Tab-separated table of C-alpha atoms in Angstrom:
chain	number	residue	atom	x	y	z
A	7	UNK	CA	42.660	45.009	244.523
A	8	UNK	CA	41.057	43.291	247.490
A	9	UNK	CA	43.177	43.274	250.594
A	10	UNK	CA	45.093	46.409	249.625
A	11	UNK	CA	44.331	49.867	250.983
A	12	UNK	CA	45.018	53.210	249.253
A	13	UNK	CA	47.736	55.462	250.594
A	14	UNK	CA	46.344	57.694	253.311
A	15	UNK	CA	47.490	60.651	255.374
A	16	UNK	CA	47.825	60.424	259.124
A	17	UNK	CA	45.128	62.801	260.415
A	18	UNK	CA	47.301	63.875	263.348
A	19	UNK	CA	47.584	67.472	264.565
A	20	UNK	CA	48.662	70.011	261.970
A	21	UNK	CA	48.836	73.760	261.645
A	22	UNK	CA	47.345	75.444	258.599
A	23	UNK	CA	47.657	79.206	259.205
A	24	UNK	CA	44.674	81.388	258.451
A	25	UNK	CA	47.031	84.364	258.332
A	26	UNK	CA	50.725	85.121	258.664
A	27	UNK	CA	50.021	88.561	260.117
A	28	UNK	CA	51.036	87.664	263.666
A	29	UNK	CA	54.355	86.164	262.609
A	30	UNK	CA	55.056	89.032	260.233
A	31	UNK	CA	54.410	91.660	262.908
A	32	UNK	CA	56.587	89.840	265.419
A	33	UNK	CA	59.539	89.016	263.143
A	34	UNK	CA	59.840	91.959	260.750
A	35	UNK	CA	61.590	94.293	263.251
A	36	UNK	CA	64.588	91.923	263.258
A	37	UNK	CA	64.937	91.998	259.448
A	38	UNK	CA	67.043	94.720	257.837
A	39	UNK	CA	67.544	96.222	254.401
A	40	UNK	CA	71.178	96.404	253.301
A	41	UNK	CA	72.589	98.957	250.857
A	42	UNK	CA	76.219	98.679	249.798
A	43	UNK	CA	78.338	101.235	247.984
A	44	UNK	CA	81.371	100.350	245.900
A	45	UNK	CA	83.713	102.916	244.375
A	46	UNK	CA	84.896	102.181	240.865
A	47	UNK	CA	88.392	103.391	239.982
A	48	UNK	CA	88.864	106.508	237.869
A	49	UNK	CA	89.220	106.186	234.131
A	50	UNK	CA	92.679	106.184	232.560
A	51	UNK	CA	94.161	109.570	231.499
A	52	UNK	CA	94.348	108.284	227.950
A	53	UNK	CA	90.528	108.362	227.823
A	54	UNK	CA	90.397	112.136	228.432
A	55	UNK	CA	89.266	113.878	225.233
A	56	UNK	CA	91.668	116.212	223.433
A	57	UNK	CA	90.143	119.704	223.561
A	58	UNK	CA	91.671	122.200	221.122
A	59	UNK	CA	92.561	125.583	222.679
A	60	UNK	CA	89.729	128.053	222.260
A	61	UNK	CA	87.121	125.338	221.846
A	62	UNK	CA	83.702	126.116	223.388
A	63	UNK	CA	84.065	122.823	225.325
A	64	UNK	CA	87.294	123.971	227.017
A	65	UNK	CA	85.494	125.916	229.745
A	66	UNK	CA	83.026	123.080	230.275
A	67	UNK	CA	85.700	120.487	230.980
A	68	UNK	CA	87.677	122.929	233.112
A	69	UNK	CA	84.652	123.820	235.254
A	70	UNK	CA	82.965	120.434	235.478
A	71	UNK	CA	85.694	117.946	234.692
A	72	UNK	CA	85.561	115.014	232.337
A	73	UNK	CA	82.539	112.921	233.449
A	74	UNK	CA	84.483	109.803	232.530
A	75	UNK	CA	87.257	110.768	234.959
A	76	UNK	CA	84.985	111.176	237.973
A	77	UNK	CA	84.856	108.248	240.379
A	78	UNK	CA	81.746	106.155	239.899
A	79	UNK	CA	79.864	104.716	242.840
A	80	UNK	CA	77.867	101.546	242.417
A	81	UNK	CA	75.032	100.653	244.794
A	82	UNK	CA	73.595	97.206	245.531
A	83	UNK	CA	70.691	96.040	247.661
A	84	UNK	CA	70.174	93.022	249.848
A	85	UNK	CA	68.650	91.763	253.074
A	86	UNK	CA	69.806	90.533	256.449
A	87	UNK	CA	68.592	89.757	259.945
A	88	UNK	CA	69.702	90.633	263.461
A	89	UNK	CA	70.772	87.671	265.607
A	90	UNK	CA	71.719	89.424	268.856
A	91	UNK	CA	70.561	92.522	270.773
A	92	UNK	CA	74.048	94.056	270.481
A	93	UNK	CA	73.800	94.253	266.695
A	94	UNK	CA	75.255	91.182	264.964
A	95	UNK	CA	73.648	90.787	261.527
A	96	UNK	CA	73.704	87.804	259.162
A	97	UNK	CA	73.563	88.193	255.382
A	98	UNK	CA	75.017	86.678	252.212
A	99	UNK	CA	78.668	87.222	251.414
A	100	UNK	CA	77.814	88.198	247.839
A	101	UNK	CA	75.640	91.037	249.144
A	102	UNK	CA	78.577	92.829	250.781
A	103	UNK	CA	81.500	91.506	248.712
A	104	UNK	CA	83.878	94.340	247.627
A	105	UNK	CA	81.688	96.980	249.308
A	106	UNK	CA	83.343	100.161	250.581
A	107	UNK	CA	80.336	101.178	252.667
A	108	UNK	CA	77.505	99.104	254.150
A	109	UNK	CA	74.347	100.839	255.326
A	110	UNK	CA	71.708	99.076	257.404
A	111	UNK	CA	68.110	100.261	257.394
A	112	UNK	CA	66.132	99.082	260.401
A	113	UNK	CA	62.441	98.287	260.248
A	114	UNK	CA	61.419	101.562	261.878
A	115	UNK	CA	63.545	103.670	259.549
A	116	UNK	CA	66.829	104.249	261.378
A	117	UNK	CA	70.026	103.926	259.338
A	118	UNK	CA	73.222	102.515	260.807
A	119	UNK	CA	76.681	101.939	259.347
A	120	UNK	CA	77.861	98.325	259.494
A	121	UNK	CA	81.290	96.755	259.543
A	122	UNK	CA	82.247	93.263	258.427
A	123	UNK	CA	83.168	90.876	261.251
A	124	UNK	CA	83.893	87.914	258.984
A	125	UNK	CA	82.702	86.133	255.885
A	126	UNK	CA	82.780	82.691	254.328
A	127	UNK	CA	82.753	82.387	250.550
A	128	UNK	CA	82.219	78.608	250.694
A	129	UNK	CA	78.739	78.974	252.173
A	130	UNK	CA	78.144	82.569	250.970
A	131	UNK	CA	77.576	83.803	254.531
A	132	UNK	CA	78.789	87.066	256.092
A	133	UNK	CA	78.501	88.433	259.624
A	134	UNK	CA	78.135	92.198	260.138
A	135	UNK	CA	78.014	94.389	263.247
A	136	UNK	CA	76.241	97.669	263.931
A	137	UNK	CA	76.403	99.828	267.050
A	138	UNK	CA	73.181	101.017	268.643
A	139	UNK	CA	72.363	102.921	271.833
A	140	UNK	CA	69.410	100.608	272.449
A	141	UNK	CA	69.144	96.806	272.367
A	142	UNK	CA	67.953	95.675	268.960
A	143	UNK	CA	65.155	93.183	268.218
A	144	UNK	CA	66.625	89.856	267.108
A	145	UNK	CA	65.671	86.367	265.985
A	146	UNK	CA	67.151	82.940	266.692
A	147	UNK	CA	68.180	80.013	264.529
A	148	UNK	CA	65.923	76.978	264.428
A	149	UNK	CA	66.559	73.354	263.495
A	150	UNK	CA	66.549	73.055	259.704
A	151	UNK	CA	67.031	69.302	260.002
A	152	UNK	CA	63.579	69.104	261.592
A	153	UNK	CA	61.929	70.807	258.596
A	154	UNK	CA	59.859	68.534	256.366
A	155	UNK	CA	58.921	68.870	252.725
A	156	UNK	CA	55.490	70.509	252.739
A	157	UNK	CA	56.028	72.592	255.909
A	158	UNK	CA	54.995	76.241	255.751
A	159	UNK	CA	57.781	78.836	255.628
A	160	UNK	CA	57.907	82.628	255.594
A	161	UNK	CA	60.480	84.800	253.779
A	162	UNK	CA	61.028	88.445	254.732
A	163	UNK	CA	63.391	90.755	252.887
A	164	UNK	CA	64.034	93.580	250.453
A	165	UNK	CA	63.044	92.208	247.024
A	166	UNK	CA	63.842	94.554	244.144
A	167	UNK	CA	64.377	97.368	246.665
A	168	UNK	CA	60.764	97.326	247.852
A	169	UNK	CA	61.765	96.827	251.474
A	170	UNK	CA	60.358	94.657	254.269
A	171	UNK	CA	58.282	92.469	251.994
A	172	UNK	CA	56.783	89.190	253.224
A	173	UNK	CA	56.128	86.073	251.134
A	174	UNK	CA	54.927	82.642	252.185
A	175	UNK	CA	55.299	79.155	250.763
A	176	UNK	CA	56.340	75.660	251.677
A	177	UNK	CA	59.528	73.643	251.860
A	178	UNK	CA	59.681	72.161	248.354
A	179	UNK	CA	62.785	69.997	248.874
A	180	UNK	CA	65.707	69.568	251.248
A	181	UNK	CA	69.436	68.853	251.043
A	182	UNK	CA	69.899	70.531	247.684
A	183	UNK	CA	73.508	71.064	246.591
A	184	UNK	CA	74.246	73.979	244.246
A	185	UNK	CA	77.819	75.199	244.481
A	186	UNK	CA	80.115	73.206	246.723
A	187	UNK	CA	80.851	70.484	249.233
A	188	UNK	CA	79.451	72.427	252.195
A	189	UNK	CA	76.064	73.177	250.635
A	190	UNK	CA	72.809	72.183	252.298
A	191	UNK	CA	70.035	74.218	250.706
A	192	UNK	CA	66.333	74.236	251.475
A	193	UNK	CA	64.272	74.666	248.314
A	194	UNK	CA	61.106	76.732	248.705
A	195	UNK	CA	58.344	78.146	246.542
A	196	UNK	CA	58.031	81.260	248.733
A	197	UNK	CA	58.603	84.199	246.383
A	198	UNK	CA	62.300	85.195	246.444
A	199	UNK	CA	63.669	87.847	244.094
A	200	UNK	CA	66.789	89.968	243.720
A	201	UNK	CA	67.240	91.864	246.969
A	202	UNK	CA	65.963	88.974	249.089
A	203	UNK	CA	69.526	87.630	249.252
A	204	UNK	CA	70.692	87.368	252.850
A	205	UNK	CA	67.190	87.515	254.290
A	206	UNK	CA	65.730	84.922	256.651
A	207	UNK	CA	63.497	81.959	255.911
A	208	UNK	CA	61.325	81.322	258.996
A	209	UNK	CA	59.436	78.281	260.173
A	210	UNK	CA	56.052	78.648	261.839
A	211	UNK	CA	57.704	78.946	265.262
A	212	UNK	CA	59.431	82.137	264.122
A	213	UNK	CA	62.874	80.513	264.025
A	214	UNK	CA	65.332	81.032	261.153
A	215	UNK	CA	65.817	77.738	259.316
A	216	UNK	CA	67.514	79.199	256.240
A	217	UNK	CA	69.211	82.201	254.641
A	218	UNK	CA	67.683	83.074	251.267
A	219	UNK	CA	70.540	82.891	248.786
A	220	UNK	CA	69.593	82.052	245.200
A	221	UNK	CA	66.783	81.465	242.731
A	222	UNK	CA	66.450	79.319	239.638
A	223	UNK	CA	64.852	81.437	236.946
A	224	UNK	CA	65.034	81.920	233.167
A	225	UNK	CA	64.084	85.590	233.461
A	226	UNK	CA	65.644	86.786	236.728
A	227	UNK	CA	62.341	86.813	238.621
A	228	UNK	CA	60.730	84.347	240.987
A	229	UNK	CA	59.165	81.285	239.371
A	230	UNK	CA	58.755	79.453	242.671
A	231	UNK	CA	62.202	77.828	242.855
A	232	UNK	CA	64.242	79.515	245.565
A	233	UNK	CA	67.076	78.250	247.741
A	234	UNK	CA	68.001	79.062	251.338
A	235	UNK	CA	71.209	77.839	252.991
A	236	UNK	CA	70.083	75.711	255.937
A	237	UNK	CA	70.503	76.923	259.508
A	238	UNK	CA	72.361	73.679	260.293
A	239	UNK	CA	75.213	75.094	258.195
A	240	UNK	CA	74.752	78.812	258.826
A	241	UNK	CA	74.588	78.706	262.624
A	242	UNK	CA	77.992	77.001	262.854
A	243	UNK	CA	79.535	79.434	260.391
A	244	UNK	CA	78.125	82.427	262.270
A	245	UNK	CA	79.457	81.154	265.608
A	246	UNK	CA	82.950	80.796	264.137
A	247	UNK	CA	82.871	84.174	262.411
A	248	UNK	CA	81.786	85.827	265.645
A	249	UNK	CA	84.410	84.041	267.753
A	250	UNK	CA	87.370	84.046	265.349
A	251	UNK	CA	86.533	86.372	262.459
A	252	UNK	CA	86.933	83.395	260.120
A	253	UNK	CA	85.724	79.834	259.709
A	254	UNK	CA	87.712	76.983	261.246
A	255	UNK	CA	86.766	73.767	259.532
A	256	UNK	CA	88.193	70.370	260.198
A	257	UNK	CA	90.604	69.018	257.587
A	258	UNK	CA	91.370	65.384	256.828
A	259	UNK	CA	93.675	65.855	253.859
A	260	UNK	CA	92.443	63.357	251.257
A	261	UNK	CA	91.050	63.460	247.758
A	262	UNK	CA	87.938	61.314	247.531
A	263	UNK	CA	85.153	60.165	245.243
A	264	UNK	CA	81.891	58.287	245.649
A	265	UNK	CA	81.730	54.501	245.442
A	266	UNK	CA	79.511	53.187	242.654
A	267	UNK	CA	78.222	49.642	242.172
A	268	UNK	CA	81.056	48.625	239.855
A	269	UNK	CA	83.680	49.893	242.310
A	270	UNK	CA	82.018	48.068	245.198
A	271	UNK	CA	82.074	44.821	243.236
A	272	UNK	CA	85.690	45.319	242.197
A	273	UNK	CA	86.767	45.984	245.784
A	274	UNK	CA	84.647	43.293	247.393
A	275	UNK	CA	82.546	45.809	249.311
A	276	UNK	CA	79.142	44.449	250.356
A	277	UNK	CA	77.416	47.727	249.387
A	278	UNK	CA	78.139	50.840	247.320
A	279	UNK	CA	78.691	53.321	250.114
A	280	UNK	CA	81.492	55.288	251.683
A	281	UNK	CA	84.156	57.534	250.157
A	282	UNK	CA	87.081	56.011	248.273
A	283	UNK	CA	90.414	57.778	248.744
A	284	UNK	CA	92.074	58.645	245.434
A	285	UNK	CA	95.087	60.511	246.811
A	286	UNK	CA	96.681	61.244	250.191
A	287	UNK	CA	98.886	64.356	250.127
A	288	UNK	CA	100.879	65.507	253.140
A	289	UNK	CA	98.427	66.044	255.988
A	290	UNK	CA	96.458	64.468	258.845
A	291	UNK	CA	95.257	61.453	256.839
A	292	UNK	CA	98.747	60.517	255.703
A	293	UNK	CA	100.042	60.840	259.268
A	294	UNK	CA	97.180	58.642	260.463
A	295	UNK	CA	97.921	55.840	258.002
A	296	UNK	CA	95.154	56.354	255.441
A	297	UNK	CA	96.189	55.149	251.969
A	298	UNK	CA	95.021	55.675	248.417
A	299	UNK	CA	92.402	53.043	247.651
A	300	UNK	CA	90.998	52.949	251.188
A	301	UNK	CA	87.237	53.306	251.442
A	302	UNK	CA	86.250	55.447	254.424
A	303	UNK	CA	83.155	53.839	255.959
A	304	UNK	CA	82.962	55.616	259.291
A	305	UNK	CA	84.338	58.856	260.712
A	306	UNK	CA	83.994	59.056	264.468
A	307	UNK	CA	80.423	58.087	265.316
A	308	UNK	CA	79.078	58.904	261.854
A	309	UNK	CA	78.582	56.280	259.156
A	310	UNK	CA	79.820	57.635	255.816
A	311	UNK	CA	77.344	57.227	252.972
A	312	UNK	CA	79.094	59.414	250.372
A	313	UNK	CA	81.768	62.062	249.884
A	314	UNK	CA	79.448	64.971	250.626
A	315	UNK	CA	78.557	63.596	254.044
A	316	UNK	CA	82.208	62.916	254.868
A	317	UNK	CA	83.290	66.450	253.940
A	318	UNK	CA	80.615	68.028	256.135
A	319	UNK	CA	81.265	65.661	259.033
A	320	UNK	CA	84.994	66.385	258.985
A	321	UNK	CA	84.387	70.125	258.638
A	322	UNK	CA	82.203	70.132	261.752
A	323	UNK	CA	84.760	68.228	263.832
A	324	UNK	CA	86.812	70.018	266.476
A	325	UNK	CA	90.299	70.972	265.326
A	326	UNK	CA	92.950	68.802	266.992
A	327	UNK	CA	90.524	66.044	267.992
A	328	UNK	CA	91.705	62.465	267.428
A	329	UNK	CA	88.991	60.513	265.612
A	330	UNK	CA	88.547	56.806	264.892
A	331	UNK	CA	88.309	56.331	261.117
A	332	UNK	CA	87.070	52.967	259.832
A	333	UNK	CA	88.399	52.082	256.369
A	334	UNK	CA	87.882	49.117	254.071
A	335	UNK	CA	91.283	47.906	252.864
A	336	UNK	CA	92.317	44.638	251.273
A	337	UNK	CA	88.928	43.026	251.785
A	338	UNK	CA	88.531	43.855	255.482
A	339	UNK	CA	87.818	46.764	257.789
A	340	UNK	CA	90.534	48.538	259.766
A	341	UNK	CA	90.277	51.313	262.357
A	342	UNK	CA	92.806	54.129	262.200
A	343	UNK	CA	93.253	57.123	264.484
A	344	UNK	CA	93.535	60.515	262.771
A	345	UNK	CA	94.054	63.908	264.393
A	346	UNK	CA	91.833	66.434	262.597
A	347	UNK	CA	93.714	69.424	261.191
A	348	UNK	CA	92.678	72.931	260.170
A	349	UNK	CA	91.456	73.226	256.599
A	350	UNK	CA	93.918	74.922	254.253
A	351	UNK	CA	92.954	76.658	251.038
A	352	UNK	CA	95.981	75.489	249.093
A	353	UNK	CA	95.673	72.038	247.535
A	354	UNK	CA	98.658	69.891	248.367
A	355	UNK	CA	100.618	68.415	245.504
A	356	UNK	CA	99.958	64.767	244.762
A	357	UNK	CA	102.644	62.321	245.883
A	358	UNK	CA	104.164	60.642	242.807
A	359	UNK	CA	104.107	56.875	242.609
A	360	UNK	CA	107.443	55.072	243.053
A	361	UNK	CA	106.871	52.305	240.533
A	362	UNK	CA	109.620	51.777	237.993
A	363	UNK	CA	108.996	50.997	234.294
A	364	UNK	CA	109.711	47.491	233.055
A	365	UNK	CA	112.304	47.985	230.316
A	366	UNK	CA	111.659	44.532	228.878
A	367	UNK	CA	107.929	45.111	228.370
A	368	UNK	CA	106.463	45.928	224.933
A	369	UNK	CA	106.112	49.638	224.104
A	370	UNK	CA	102.306	49.491	223.985
A	371	UNK	CA	99.515	46.940	224.244
A	372	UNK	CA	95.733	46.746	223.747
A	373	UNK	CA	94.002	45.924	227.045
A	374	UNK	CA	90.248	46.155	227.795
A	375	UNK	CA	89.675	48.313	224.718
A	376	UNK	CA	92.478	50.703	225.639
A	377	UNK	CA	95.922	51.044	224.112
A	378	UNK	CA	98.372	51.647	226.942
A	379	UNK	CA	102.085	52.363	226.819
A	380	UNK	CA	105.052	52.852	229.108
A	381	UNK	CA	105.892	56.534	229.498
A	382	UNK	CA	109.053	57.626	227.733
A	383	UNK	CA	110.532	61.021	226.911
A	384	UNK	CA	108.760	61.211	223.565
A	385	UNK	CA	105.325	60.500	225.095
A	386	UNK	CA	105.990	62.973	227.899
A	387	UNK	CA	106.719	65.686	225.334
A	388	UNK	CA	103.724	64.684	223.183
A	389	UNK	CA	101.262	64.870	226.098
A	390	UNK	CA	103.077	67.651	228.049
A	391	UNK	CA	103.636	65.473	231.106
A	392	UNK	CA	106.122	66.394	233.858
A	393	UNK	CA	108.974	64.080	234.719
A	394	UNK	CA	107.554	62.918	238.069
A	395	UNK	CA	104.401	61.399	236.517
A	396	UNK	CA	104.562	57.593	236.497
A	397	UNK	CA	102.255	54.835	235.333
A	398	UNK	CA	100.889	53.851	231.927
A	399	UNK	CA	99.636	56.375	229.410
A	400	UNK	CA	96.470	55.724	227.428
A	401	UNK	CA	97.247	56.363	223.757
A	402	UNK	CA	93.864	55.242	222.444
A	403	UNK	CA	90.390	54.067	223.563
A	404	UNK	CA	87.826	52.163	221.494
A	405	UNK	CA	84.418	53.855	221.408
A	406	UNK	CA	82.720	50.558	222.265
A	407	UNK	CA	84.912	49.884	225.325
A	408	UNK	CA	83.592	50.150	228.867
A	409	UNK	CA	86.578	52.367	229.622
A	410	UNK	CA	85.331	54.895	227.046
A	411	UNK	CA	81.854	54.822	228.610
A	412	UNK	CA	83.444	55.469	232.020
A	413	UNK	CA	85.257	58.546	230.689
A	414	UNK	CA	88.791	57.241	230.082
A	415	UNK	CA	90.415	59.166	227.243
A	416	UNK	CA	93.677	59.415	225.305
A	417	UNK	CA	96.327	61.118	227.428
A	418	UNK	CA	95.014	59.778	230.739
A	419	UNK	CA	97.518	58.124	233.078
A	420	UNK	CA	96.711	54.747	234.655
A	421	UNK	CA	98.631	54.895	237.949
A	422	UNK	CA	97.144	51.823	239.661
A	423	UNK	CA	95.387	48.629	238.616
A	424	UNK	CA	93.627	46.621	241.305
A	425	UNK	CA	94.814	49.205	243.864
A	426	UNK	CA	98.494	48.508	243.172
A	427	UNK	CA	100.964	50.729	241.242
A	428	UNK	CA	101.518	49.629	237.655
A	429	UNK	CA	104.533	50.343	235.451
A	430	UNK	CA	104.028	48.182	232.359
A	431	UNK	CA	101.246	46.689	230.216
A	432	UNK	CA	102.482	43.261	231.345
A	433	UNK	CA	101.806	44.145	235.006
A	434	UNK	CA	98.386	45.536	234.083
A	435	UNK	CA	97.410	42.367	232.216
A	436	UNK	CA	98.636	40.210	235.117
A	437	UNK	CA	96.420	42.114	237.563
A	438	UNK	CA	93.441	41.698	235.247
A	439	UNK	CA	94.105	37.970	234.891
A	440	UNK	CA	94.308	37.619	238.685
A	441	UNK	CA	91.001	39.472	239.138
A	442	UNK	CA	89.274	37.220	236.608
A	443	UNK	CA	90.678	34.085	238.283
A	444	UNK	CA	89.318	35.362	241.595
A	445	UNK	CA	85.845	35.619	240.045
A	446	UNK	CA	85.751	39.430	239.838
A	447	UNK	CA	83.454	41.027	237.272
A	448	UNK	CA	85.360	44.331	237.290
A	449	UNK	CA	88.711	45.817	238.212
A	450	UNK	CA	89.575	49.192	239.689
A	451	UNK	CA	91.872	51.621	237.884
A	452	UNK	CA	93.326	54.792	239.393
A	453	UNK	CA	93.303	57.272	236.512
A	454	UNK	CA	94.978	60.671	236.592
A	455	UNK	CA	94.140	63.574	234.311
A	456	UNK	CA	95.826	66.983	234.679
A	457	UNK	CA	97.181	65.722	237.994
A	458	UNK	CA	93.718	64.956	239.402
A	459	UNK	CA	93.090	61.311	240.394
A	460	UNK	CA	89.866	59.327	240.211
A	461	UNK	CA	88.978	55.642	240.459
A	462	UNK	CA	87.264	53.910	237.541
A	463	UNK	CA	85.808	50.399	237.737
A	464	UNK	CA	86.142	48.650	234.362
A	465	UNK	CA	83.877	45.723	233.525
A	466	UNK	CA	85.754	42.477	232.777
A	467	UNK	CA	82.799	40.538	231.383
A	468	UNK	CA	82.337	42.462	228.110
């Protein structure tokens, strides 16, 4: 059409390498092959064959032993890279997990024994140490956040045991999440195969922007979809492992979920962003005044777009630091001060609601396509619910109901309606009536299943 121009590419300066030989020659000496050995326990005595006296096999088993009783040693291969001249080496945790011995092969052929300094299963990163009489060649971390989709990258490692193999490709995508809340993977089409795990992904400046960790493949080989944990994550983990032998992540102490459009409308939020708090066990958040139903919009200087961002921001915060946390509560923003704790592996038990059942209310009632009832001893036994669980139990859901579409099922517990505890169908209906009178198109339910809470926004206009 006249007046419109086609999309064009800025013809600014760019680097299209004619060869990767210079980078390969310079960086390869800092990459290592890793061989691990794991001893498998001996077989049980009951597996030893019964050899009749005088059998021709008697001498064989006496002289050589039962092959099934000998200890078996399993070997595995991987890659790594040296990050300091005194021999600190980064690799994947799964490369060295359960290993009894770890052998490092340097680029020029020397073999060194390595010991584990620390490891982090959440990001699949491990830090090793070798001792050498001479300073070792090493590489440095770069800025993975500065990498763009389409940038050239170089992977060096030990694919399929071939040793010190180089492959090139581009950044195919960024900010991929594969396995957990702390993930930040770079996707690349540089060939990565078994044995590349733990090896470096370099940018064209020779800086490590990722640790090659996983591939997506139907046959176990490279099809051009590989993933490297970003240096933005790895560098922090490595620093903590080197300094403390373990990771030390910040801990807020809340259970959270993302805010969708229906939730935002039900809460009166101007936009679907932030992290809504579904539960506040004993911890820093509870001490700081954060409540279930709060939407965390800002943590320190960082605006919170979703739960993933909040988890990473908190994890990267200094332990013991007092942080301003902006929450949306009751239709307005409030600023709370929370002292960041140290992340604990154990999940705290949820605090039971204190609402009391209304004895005068009907036993059950159909509301918004759900049949809900006051919990009694019979229902607790029927649905195997402990005595401290309170709220309304869902005893049925119509297939056509919005609640069914949102995942509410028989046996779920409705603990809150409109961000207030509920103890009877009468209270639930009153909250719904109030929301409709206020012009709301949806209402927020706090639903618990197997003790795990989540918010569900149910449409009121159907």
